[in-house]
XYZ file of C-alpha atoms in Angstrom:
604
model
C -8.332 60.806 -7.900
C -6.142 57.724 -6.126
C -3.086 56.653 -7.178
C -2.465 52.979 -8.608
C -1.425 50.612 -6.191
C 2.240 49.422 -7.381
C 5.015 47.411 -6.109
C 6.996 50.433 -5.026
C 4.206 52.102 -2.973
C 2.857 48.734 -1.031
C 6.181 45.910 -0.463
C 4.730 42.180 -0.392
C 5.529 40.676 3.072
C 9.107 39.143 3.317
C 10.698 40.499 0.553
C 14.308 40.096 1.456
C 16.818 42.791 2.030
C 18.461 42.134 -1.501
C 17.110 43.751 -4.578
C 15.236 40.976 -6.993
C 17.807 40.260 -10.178
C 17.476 43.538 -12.522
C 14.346 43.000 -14.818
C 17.197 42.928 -18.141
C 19.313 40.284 -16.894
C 16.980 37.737 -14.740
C 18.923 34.408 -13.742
C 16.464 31.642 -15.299
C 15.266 28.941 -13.900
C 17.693 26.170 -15.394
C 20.378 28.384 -13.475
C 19.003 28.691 -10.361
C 18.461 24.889 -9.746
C 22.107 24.505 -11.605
C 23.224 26.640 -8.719
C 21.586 24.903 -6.101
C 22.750 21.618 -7.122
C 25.960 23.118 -6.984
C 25.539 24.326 -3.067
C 23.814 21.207 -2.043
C 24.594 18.435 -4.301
C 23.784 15.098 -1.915
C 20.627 17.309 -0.140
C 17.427 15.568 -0.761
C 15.710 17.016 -3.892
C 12.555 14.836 -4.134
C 10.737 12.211 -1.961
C 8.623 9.725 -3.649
C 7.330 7.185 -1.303
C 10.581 4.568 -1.010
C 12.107 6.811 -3.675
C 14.857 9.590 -2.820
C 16.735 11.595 -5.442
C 19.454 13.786 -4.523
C 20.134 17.261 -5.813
C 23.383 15.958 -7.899
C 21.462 13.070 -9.290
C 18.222 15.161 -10.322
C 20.278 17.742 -11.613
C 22.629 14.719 -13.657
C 19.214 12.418 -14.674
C 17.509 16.039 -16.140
C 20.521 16.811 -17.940
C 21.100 13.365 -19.805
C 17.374 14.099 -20.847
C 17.925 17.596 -22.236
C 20.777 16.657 -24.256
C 18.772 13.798 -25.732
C 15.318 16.341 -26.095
C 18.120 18.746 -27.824
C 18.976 15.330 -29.773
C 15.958 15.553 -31.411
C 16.195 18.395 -31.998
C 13.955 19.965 -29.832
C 14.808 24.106 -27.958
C 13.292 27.598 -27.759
C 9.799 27.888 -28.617
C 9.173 24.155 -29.254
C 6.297 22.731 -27.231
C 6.830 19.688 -25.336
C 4.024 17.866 -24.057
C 4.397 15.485 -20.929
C 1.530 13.281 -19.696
C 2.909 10.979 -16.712
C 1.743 10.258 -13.048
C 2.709 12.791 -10.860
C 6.217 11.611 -9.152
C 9.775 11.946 -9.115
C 10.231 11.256 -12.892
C 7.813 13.658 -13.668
C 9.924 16.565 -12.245
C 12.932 15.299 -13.941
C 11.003 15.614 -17.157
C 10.048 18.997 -16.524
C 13.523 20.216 -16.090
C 14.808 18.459 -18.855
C 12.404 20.427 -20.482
C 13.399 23.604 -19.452
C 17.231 22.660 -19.568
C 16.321 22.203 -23.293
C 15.074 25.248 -23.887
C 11.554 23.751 -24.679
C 8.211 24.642 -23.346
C 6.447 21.921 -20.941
C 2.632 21.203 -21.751
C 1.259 19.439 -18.756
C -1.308 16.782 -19.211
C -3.729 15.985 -16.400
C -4.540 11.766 -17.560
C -7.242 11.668 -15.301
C -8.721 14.468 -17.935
C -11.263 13.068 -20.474
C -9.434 11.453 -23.355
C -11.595 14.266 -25.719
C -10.263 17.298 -23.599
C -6.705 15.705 -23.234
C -6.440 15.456 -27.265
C -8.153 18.487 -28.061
C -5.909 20.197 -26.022
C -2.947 18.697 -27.671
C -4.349 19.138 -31.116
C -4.292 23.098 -30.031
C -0.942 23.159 -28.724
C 0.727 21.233 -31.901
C 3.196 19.834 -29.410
C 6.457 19.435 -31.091
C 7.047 16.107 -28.765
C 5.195 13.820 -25.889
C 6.800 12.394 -22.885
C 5.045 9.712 -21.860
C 4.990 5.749 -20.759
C 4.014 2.797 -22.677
C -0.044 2.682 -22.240
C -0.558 5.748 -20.846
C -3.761 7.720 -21.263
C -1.703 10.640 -23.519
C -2.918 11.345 -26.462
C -0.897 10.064 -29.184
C -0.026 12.471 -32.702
C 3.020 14.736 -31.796
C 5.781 14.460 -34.650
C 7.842 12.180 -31.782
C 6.682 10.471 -28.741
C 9.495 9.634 -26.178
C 8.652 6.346 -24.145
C 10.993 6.969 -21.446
C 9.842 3.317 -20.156
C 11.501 1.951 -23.635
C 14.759 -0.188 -23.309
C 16.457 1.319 -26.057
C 15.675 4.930 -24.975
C 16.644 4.584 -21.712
C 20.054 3.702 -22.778
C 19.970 6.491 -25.230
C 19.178 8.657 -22.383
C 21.885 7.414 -20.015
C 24.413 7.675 -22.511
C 23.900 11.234 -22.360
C 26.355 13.575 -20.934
C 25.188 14.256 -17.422
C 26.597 18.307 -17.900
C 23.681 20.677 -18.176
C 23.496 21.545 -21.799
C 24.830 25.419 -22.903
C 23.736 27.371 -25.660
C 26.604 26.376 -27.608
C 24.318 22.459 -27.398
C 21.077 24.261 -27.598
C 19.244 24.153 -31.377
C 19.381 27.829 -30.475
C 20.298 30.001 -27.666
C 17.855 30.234 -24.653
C 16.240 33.702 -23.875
C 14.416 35.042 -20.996
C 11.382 35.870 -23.394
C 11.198 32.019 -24.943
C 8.270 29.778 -23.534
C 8.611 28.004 -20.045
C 5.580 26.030 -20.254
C 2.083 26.386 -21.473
C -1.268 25.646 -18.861
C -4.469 25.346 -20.101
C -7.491 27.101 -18.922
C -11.275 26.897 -19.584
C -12.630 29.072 -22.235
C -15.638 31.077 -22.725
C -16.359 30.094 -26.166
C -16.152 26.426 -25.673
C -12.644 25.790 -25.816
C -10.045 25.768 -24.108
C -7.158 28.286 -23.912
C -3.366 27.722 -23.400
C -1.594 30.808 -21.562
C 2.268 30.587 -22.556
C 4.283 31.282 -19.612
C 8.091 32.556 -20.201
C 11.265 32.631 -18.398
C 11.455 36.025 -17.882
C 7.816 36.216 -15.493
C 8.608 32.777 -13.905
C 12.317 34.185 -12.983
C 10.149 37.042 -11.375
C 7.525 34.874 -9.584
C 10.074 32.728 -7.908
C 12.424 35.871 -6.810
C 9.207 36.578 -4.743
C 8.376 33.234 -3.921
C 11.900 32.745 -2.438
C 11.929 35.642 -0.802
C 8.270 34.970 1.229
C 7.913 31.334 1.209
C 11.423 31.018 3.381
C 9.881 27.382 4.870
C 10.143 26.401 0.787
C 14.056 25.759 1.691
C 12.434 22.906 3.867
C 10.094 20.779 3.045
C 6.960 21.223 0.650
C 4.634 18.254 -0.596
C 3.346 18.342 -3.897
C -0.128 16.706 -4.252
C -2.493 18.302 -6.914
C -2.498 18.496 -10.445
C 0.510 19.545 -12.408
C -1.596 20.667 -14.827
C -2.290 23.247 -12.000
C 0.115 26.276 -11.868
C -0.324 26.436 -8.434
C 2.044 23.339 -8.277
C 4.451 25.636 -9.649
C 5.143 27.214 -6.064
C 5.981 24.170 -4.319
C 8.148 22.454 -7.160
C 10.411 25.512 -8.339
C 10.576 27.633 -4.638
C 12.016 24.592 -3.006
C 14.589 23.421 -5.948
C 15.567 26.877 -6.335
C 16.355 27.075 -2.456
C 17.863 23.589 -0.980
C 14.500 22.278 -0.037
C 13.025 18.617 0.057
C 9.601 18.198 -2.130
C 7.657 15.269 -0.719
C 5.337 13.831 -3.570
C 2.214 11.899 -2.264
C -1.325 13.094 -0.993
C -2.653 15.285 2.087
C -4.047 11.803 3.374
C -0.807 9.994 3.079
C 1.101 9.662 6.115
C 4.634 11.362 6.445
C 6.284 13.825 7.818
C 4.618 17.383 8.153
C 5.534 19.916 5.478
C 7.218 23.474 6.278
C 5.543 24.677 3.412
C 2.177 23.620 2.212
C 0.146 25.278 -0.851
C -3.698 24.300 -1.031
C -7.145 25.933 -2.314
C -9.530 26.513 0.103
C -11.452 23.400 -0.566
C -8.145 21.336 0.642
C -8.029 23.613 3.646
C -11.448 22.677 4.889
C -10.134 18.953 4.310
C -7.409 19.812 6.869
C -9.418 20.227 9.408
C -10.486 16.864 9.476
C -7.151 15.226 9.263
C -4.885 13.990 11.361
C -2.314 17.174 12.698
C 0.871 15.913 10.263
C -1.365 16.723 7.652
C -0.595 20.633 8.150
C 2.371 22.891 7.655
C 4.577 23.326 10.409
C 5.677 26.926 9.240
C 3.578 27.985 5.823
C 0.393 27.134 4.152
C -0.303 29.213 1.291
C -3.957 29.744 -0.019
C -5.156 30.411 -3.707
C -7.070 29.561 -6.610
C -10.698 30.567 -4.802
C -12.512 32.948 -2.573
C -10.867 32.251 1.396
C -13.434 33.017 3.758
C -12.159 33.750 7.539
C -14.553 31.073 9.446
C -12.474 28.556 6.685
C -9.057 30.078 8.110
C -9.892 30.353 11.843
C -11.173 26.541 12.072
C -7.872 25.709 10.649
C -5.683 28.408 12.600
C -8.219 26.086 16.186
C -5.760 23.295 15.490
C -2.686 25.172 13.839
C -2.378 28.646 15.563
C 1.445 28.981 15.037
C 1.408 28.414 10.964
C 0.936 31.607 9.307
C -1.560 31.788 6.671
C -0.970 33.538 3.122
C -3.294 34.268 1.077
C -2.118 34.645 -2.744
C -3.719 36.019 -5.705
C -2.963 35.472 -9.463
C -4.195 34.365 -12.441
C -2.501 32.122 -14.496
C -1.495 35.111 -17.212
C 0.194 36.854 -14.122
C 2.209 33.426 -13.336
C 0.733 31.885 -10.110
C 0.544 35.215 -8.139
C 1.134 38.548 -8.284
C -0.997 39.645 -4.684
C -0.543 38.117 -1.247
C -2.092 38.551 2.628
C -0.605 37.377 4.896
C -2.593 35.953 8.647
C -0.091 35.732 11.089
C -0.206 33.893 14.496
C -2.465 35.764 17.068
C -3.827 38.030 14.256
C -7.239 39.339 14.482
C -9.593 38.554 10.891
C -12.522 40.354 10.925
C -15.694 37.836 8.879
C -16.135 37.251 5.459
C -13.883 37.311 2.575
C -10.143 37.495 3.352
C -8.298 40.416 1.795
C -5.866 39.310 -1.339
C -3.771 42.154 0.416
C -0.463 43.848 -1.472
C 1.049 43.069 -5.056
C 4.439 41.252 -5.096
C 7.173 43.503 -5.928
C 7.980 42.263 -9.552
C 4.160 43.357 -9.887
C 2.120 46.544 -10.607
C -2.016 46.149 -9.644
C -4.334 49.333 -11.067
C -7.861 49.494 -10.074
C -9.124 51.412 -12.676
C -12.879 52.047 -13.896
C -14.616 51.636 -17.306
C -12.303 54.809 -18.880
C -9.236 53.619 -17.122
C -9.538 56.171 -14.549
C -7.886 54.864 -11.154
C -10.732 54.256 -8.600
C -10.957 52.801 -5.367
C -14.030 50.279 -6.172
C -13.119 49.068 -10.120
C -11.672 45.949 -12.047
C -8.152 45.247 -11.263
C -5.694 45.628 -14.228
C -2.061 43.583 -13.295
C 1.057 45.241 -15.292
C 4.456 45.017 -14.249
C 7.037 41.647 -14.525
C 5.039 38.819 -14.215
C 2.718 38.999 -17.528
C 2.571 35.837 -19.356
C 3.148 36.473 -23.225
C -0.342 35.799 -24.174
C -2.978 32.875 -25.455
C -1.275 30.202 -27.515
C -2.069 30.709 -31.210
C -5.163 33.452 -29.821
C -4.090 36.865 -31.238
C -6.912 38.513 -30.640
C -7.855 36.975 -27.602
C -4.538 38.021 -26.262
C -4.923 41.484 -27.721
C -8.379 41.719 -25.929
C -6.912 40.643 -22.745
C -3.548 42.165 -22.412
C -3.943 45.629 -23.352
C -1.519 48.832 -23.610
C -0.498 50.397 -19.861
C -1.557 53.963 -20.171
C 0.634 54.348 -17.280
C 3.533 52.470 -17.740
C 6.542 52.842 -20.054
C 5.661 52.983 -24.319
C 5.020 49.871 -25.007
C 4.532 47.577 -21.866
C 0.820 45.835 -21.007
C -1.335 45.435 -18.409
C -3.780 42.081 -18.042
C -7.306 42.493 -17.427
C -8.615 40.208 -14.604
C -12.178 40.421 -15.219
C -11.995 40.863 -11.271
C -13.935 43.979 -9.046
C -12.085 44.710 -6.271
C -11.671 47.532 -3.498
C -8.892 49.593 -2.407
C -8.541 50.487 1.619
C -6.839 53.709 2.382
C -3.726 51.597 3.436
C -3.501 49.846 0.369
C -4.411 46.437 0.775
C -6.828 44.792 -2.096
C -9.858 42.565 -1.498
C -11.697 40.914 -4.166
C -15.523 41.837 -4.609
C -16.713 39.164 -7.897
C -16.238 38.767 -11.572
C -17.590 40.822 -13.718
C -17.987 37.877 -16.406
C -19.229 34.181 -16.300
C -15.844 33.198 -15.035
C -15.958 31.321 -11.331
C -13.426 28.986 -9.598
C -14.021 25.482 -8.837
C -11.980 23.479 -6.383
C -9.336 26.310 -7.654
C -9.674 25.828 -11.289
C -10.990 28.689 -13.093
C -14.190 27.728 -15.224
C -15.534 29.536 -17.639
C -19.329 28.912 -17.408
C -19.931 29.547 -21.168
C -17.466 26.711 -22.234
C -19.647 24.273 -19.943
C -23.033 26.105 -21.820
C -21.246 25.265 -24.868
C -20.726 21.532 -24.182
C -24.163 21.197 -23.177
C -25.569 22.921 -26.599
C -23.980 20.364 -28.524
C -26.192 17.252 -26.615
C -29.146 16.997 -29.525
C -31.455 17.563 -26.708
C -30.850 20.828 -25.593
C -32.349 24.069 -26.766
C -30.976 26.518 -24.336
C -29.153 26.062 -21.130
C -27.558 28.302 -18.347
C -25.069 27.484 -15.799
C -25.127 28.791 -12.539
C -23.017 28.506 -9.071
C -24.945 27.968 -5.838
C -22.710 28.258 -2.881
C -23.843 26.016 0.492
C -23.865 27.639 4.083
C -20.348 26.139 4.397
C -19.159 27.979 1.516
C -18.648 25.259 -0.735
C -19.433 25.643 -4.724
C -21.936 23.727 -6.806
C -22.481 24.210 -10.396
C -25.849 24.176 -11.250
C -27.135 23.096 -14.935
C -30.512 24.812 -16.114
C -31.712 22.846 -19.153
C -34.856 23.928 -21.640
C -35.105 20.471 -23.891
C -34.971 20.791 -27.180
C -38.792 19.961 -28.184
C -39.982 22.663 -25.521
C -41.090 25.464 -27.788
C -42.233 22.785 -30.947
C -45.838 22.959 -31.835
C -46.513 19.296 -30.587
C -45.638 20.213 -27.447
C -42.468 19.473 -25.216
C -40.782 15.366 -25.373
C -38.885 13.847 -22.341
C -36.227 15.626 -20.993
C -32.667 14.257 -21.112
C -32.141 12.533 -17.709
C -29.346 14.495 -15.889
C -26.941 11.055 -16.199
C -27.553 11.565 -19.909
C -26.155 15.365 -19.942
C -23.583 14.416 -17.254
C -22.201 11.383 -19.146
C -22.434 13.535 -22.278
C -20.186 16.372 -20.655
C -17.759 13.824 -19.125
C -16.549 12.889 -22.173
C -14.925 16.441 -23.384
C -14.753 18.374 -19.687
C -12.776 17.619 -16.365
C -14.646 16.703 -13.476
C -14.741 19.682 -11.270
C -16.930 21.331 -14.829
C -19.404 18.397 -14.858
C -22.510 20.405 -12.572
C -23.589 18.981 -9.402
C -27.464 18.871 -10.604
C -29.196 19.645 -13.682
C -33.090 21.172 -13.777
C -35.052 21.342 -16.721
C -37.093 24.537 -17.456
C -39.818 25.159 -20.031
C -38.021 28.057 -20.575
C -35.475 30.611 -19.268
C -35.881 33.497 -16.824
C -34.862 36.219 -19.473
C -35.556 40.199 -18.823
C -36.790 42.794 -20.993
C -33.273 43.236 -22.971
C -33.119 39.234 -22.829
C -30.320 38.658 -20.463
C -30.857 35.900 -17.922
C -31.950 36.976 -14.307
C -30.118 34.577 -12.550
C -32.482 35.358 -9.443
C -35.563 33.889 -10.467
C -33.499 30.151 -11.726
C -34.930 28.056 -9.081
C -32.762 26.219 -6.167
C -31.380 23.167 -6.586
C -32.868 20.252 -4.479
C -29.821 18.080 -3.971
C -31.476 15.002 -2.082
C -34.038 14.949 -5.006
C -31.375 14.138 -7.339
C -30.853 10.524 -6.042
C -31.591 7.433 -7.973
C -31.435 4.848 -5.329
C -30.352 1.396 -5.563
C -29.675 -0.350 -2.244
C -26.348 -1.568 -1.380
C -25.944 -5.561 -0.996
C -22.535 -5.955 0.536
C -21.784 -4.764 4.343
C -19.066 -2.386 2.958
C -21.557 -0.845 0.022
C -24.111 -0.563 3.234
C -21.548 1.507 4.902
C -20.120 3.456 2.296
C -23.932 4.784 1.772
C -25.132 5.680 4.463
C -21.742 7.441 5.322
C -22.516 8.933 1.800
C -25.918 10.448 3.191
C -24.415 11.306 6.031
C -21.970 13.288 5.013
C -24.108 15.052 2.028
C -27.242 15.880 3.704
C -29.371 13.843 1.721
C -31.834 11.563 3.183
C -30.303 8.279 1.557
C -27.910 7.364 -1.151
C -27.436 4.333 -3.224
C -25.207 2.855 -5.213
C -25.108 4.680 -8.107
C -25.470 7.913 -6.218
C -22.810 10.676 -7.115
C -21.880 11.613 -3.507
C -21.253 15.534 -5.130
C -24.448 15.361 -7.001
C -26.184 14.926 -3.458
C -25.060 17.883 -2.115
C -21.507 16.614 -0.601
C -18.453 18.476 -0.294
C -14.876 18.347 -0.345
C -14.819 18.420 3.364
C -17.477 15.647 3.237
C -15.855 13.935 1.040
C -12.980 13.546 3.294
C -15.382 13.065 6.481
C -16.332 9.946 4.220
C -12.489 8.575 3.682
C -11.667 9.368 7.434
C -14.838 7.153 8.903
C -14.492 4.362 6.488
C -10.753 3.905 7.048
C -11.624 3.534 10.583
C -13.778 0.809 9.458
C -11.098 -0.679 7.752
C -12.008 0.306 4.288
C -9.147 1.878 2.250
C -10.042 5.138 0.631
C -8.898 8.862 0.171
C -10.611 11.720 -0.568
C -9.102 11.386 -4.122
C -10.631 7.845 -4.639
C -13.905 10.024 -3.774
C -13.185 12.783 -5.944
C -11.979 10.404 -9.105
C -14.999 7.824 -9.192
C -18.233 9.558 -7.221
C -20.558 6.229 -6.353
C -20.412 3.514 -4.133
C -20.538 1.558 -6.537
C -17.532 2.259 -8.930
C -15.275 2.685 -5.463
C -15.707 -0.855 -5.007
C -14.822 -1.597 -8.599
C -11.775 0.429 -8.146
C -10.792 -0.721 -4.798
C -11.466 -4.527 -6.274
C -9.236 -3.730 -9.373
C -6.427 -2.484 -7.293
């Protein structure tokens, strides 16, 4: 029988020569950045485009905050929800947050207004920090415009010492909520993991110890509403370093540290070199193929590649790999290599027998408390170590992986419906669910088809509702129907790339779907052309087609319906800048046709 791969048997690459804080007594994170502001109080904390803030005046502006959060009287195990563009006030709001003793609920406001607000009807936030006319849903018990006159002067009349226990509502504990991120759900809806102090204290003792080029620079660019943002906000303001806030296109100077899914690192490739890491770029959130890491180590061979593991109930990552300089990587899949040393990873089989080849079972100090007002969903999920102490847990990933003789872990496939998408985890059932509910639709089945380039798709397999009825089947609902329909209540990256309608479903003897026999999806049939008219439109098009394979595309042509990718997708912004149209691969990403970039580019 093998043993279980734990933090004591396998070290993580750089762990430092000091011993992490003892699991009892962690320093949280309100103390760590307290600390740092401390050591390096006029250091540059946060760069956001002609904005700079200082360590002593982010640490002084988050404070004033708290004590007016506290004011409220908002602390432990209050939810606070905060829906604002992603810049420099954003962060301070996040720390006044924590200072407070509150839990931070991001909101993504380029979500669907339905998803936003069902998401906050879940969470019950206890407040929302927000802007006049933002796109947050409104219904907390208090809503903090911190754009109002008379708040702001509430605010700054705040003492500008962090707040103590002794100010708290109640005293702060390394078990008490950090913040809550939501993730898609299998039965439709989704779930909020709550994330304490005591397994984010853990995560960024590892992160500080192998992400040394976070005491740099780092630039923060996705959603915050994506834990993998929590790496290069907390690692850097924990450590003396400089967050840049912008996008991979923007121009600036090059990161130490950059943190990316492997959709962004195909983008890379095609940008200009200041878009990489000089030092660091850290990989996560989806399958990393070598042929995606050698094409970027062509152009960057000195930046060492780490690949990190984790779901979001084993806060950001609990497993990393690193590819350093001059390293051989055999093809394929790219290991997910040794647990961090605040973590414990079992492979274990369908008794909970350790195994070699098995699902991957995460214990140790890094376990999120559970699903937000889920019970049994948490008690289905986190379930009793058999070989731990009494009474700790152990998450189940859902995840096969394999064990070499040296140690090191490489993922093999879900063994559920789950699948990531532009490194979001998406449960296909939730997106079956949303499609059940369009009057339409009898039975549907969603499906990932992966391109040559190794690029996702979701796939949408629709039997109409009138199929099966006596009088024989009715039209079909047009696949701008069902994708309007789901881009009311889902996020983007869950709205499928094409949608086929079947008389029926592929089923087998015991009725389970045989994914096999679901045809291919033809994405250049999926087109519903109608020519450009302006010379830009003309361009944008047929740099559209181009760059998704399909034979022409029109106005109204979703360039990731035909087949394009992110790496297209930024092949697109690159050769139209050049033609002196303005656009980024998030312009491409946020409104999909020619013809609502123009709208967008016109109402800017």
């Amino acid at each position: 029988m093998a043993t279980t791969t734990t933090a004591a048997a396998v070290a993580a690459p750089g762990r430092p020569a000091t011993e992490p804080t003892a699991p009892g007594h962690p320093t949280l994170l309100p103390d760590l950045f307290a600390e740092q502001a401390r050591r390096t109080p006029d250091a540059l904390a946060l760069v956001d485009g002609d904005t700079t803030v200082t360590y002593r005046q982010l640490a002084e502006r988050s404070a004033q905050l708290a004590h007016h959060l506290i004011s409220l009287g908002l602390g432990p195990e209050d939810i606070v929800a905060v829906g604002m563009r992603r810049g420099a006030e954003l962060v301070t709001a996040f720390l006044a947050v924590l200072k407070a003793g509150a839990a931070y609920l991001p909101l993504d406001l380029q979500n669907p207004a339905q998803r936003l607000a069902l998401m906050t009807e879940d969470a019950r936030p206890a407040a929302l920090l927000t802007h006049t006319g933002s796109a947050a849903p409104a219904g907390p018990a208090a809503t903090v415009l911190l754009d109002d006159a008379a708040t702001r002067a509430e605010i700054a009349a705040a003492p500008t010492a962090d707040p103590r226990d002794t100010d708290r509502v109640r005293p702060l504990h390394p078990d008490h909520p950090a913040y809550v991120i939501y993730t898609s759900g299998s039965t439709g809806r989704p779930k909020g993991v709550v994330v304490t102090h005591r397994p984010l204290a853990a995560y960024l003792d590892y992160a500080r110890g192998t992400y040394p080029s976070a005491a740099r620079t780092t630039l923060l660019h996705s959603s915050v509403a994506f834990d993998m943002t929590v790496t290069t906000l907390y690692a850097p303001l924990t450590t003396g370093g400089t967050i840049r806030i912008g996008t991979l296109e923007e121009p600036g100077p090059s990161p130490a540290l950059l943190k990316v899914t492997p959709s962004h690192m195909a983008l890379l490739a095609t940008l200009p070199p200041e878009a990489a890491p000089t030092e660091q770029l850290v990989v996560g959130g989806e399958l990393l193929l070598s042929e995606t890491v050698e094409a970027f180590r062509a152009r960057h061979p000195r930046v060492t590649v780490l690949n990190e593991y984790g779901p979001t109930e084993a806060t950001v990552g609990c497993c990393v790999h690193a590819v350093r300089p001059g390293e051989h990587l055999p093809p394929g899949a790219v290991a997910i290599g040794h647990p961090t040393w605040t973590s414990e990873l079992r492979v274990l089989d369908e008794q909970l027998r350790h195994t070699d080849n098995g699902e991957l079972y995460i214990a140790g100090g890094q376990l999120a408390r559970g699903y937000l007002r889920r019970p049994a969903l948490t008690a289905e999920r986190f379930v009793a170590d058999p070989y731990g102490p009494p009474g700790t847990r152990m998450y189940r990933t859902g995840d096969r992986v394999r064990r070499a003789p040296d140690g090191t872990l490489s993922f093999l496939g879900r063994l559920d419906g789950q699948v990531k998408i532009r490194g979001y985890r998406v449960e296909l059932g939730e997106i079956e669910s949303a499609l059940l509910r369009h009057p339409a639709v009898s039975r549907t089945a969603v499906t990932v088809h992966r391109t040559g380039t190794g690029d996702t798709h979701l796939v949408a397999y629709v039997v109409p509702a009138d199929a099966i009825a006596p009088a024989g089947p009715s039209p079909a609902p047009a696949g701008d129907e069902l994708k309007a329909h789901l881009a009311d209540t889902l996020p983007d990256y869950m709205v499928p790339s094409a949608f086929l309608t079947l008389d029926t479903l592929p089923l087998n003897a015991n009725g389970k779907l045989e994914t096999d026999r679901l045809p291919a999806p033809d994405f250049a049939a999926v087109t519903t052309y109608q020519a450009p008219e302006t010379p830009e439109q003309v361009l944008l098009c047929d740099l559209f087609a181009t760059f998704s394979g399909a034979a022409k595309a029109g106005l109204d042509d979703d360039f990731f319906a035909l087949g394009g990718t992110s790496l297209g997708a930024a092949q697109v912004a690159n050769k139209a800048r050049r033609q002196g149209i303005r656009i980024g691969l998030q312009d491409i990403a946020d409104h999909r046709t020619v013809r609502r970039l123009g709208e967008a580019l016109v109402s800017h």
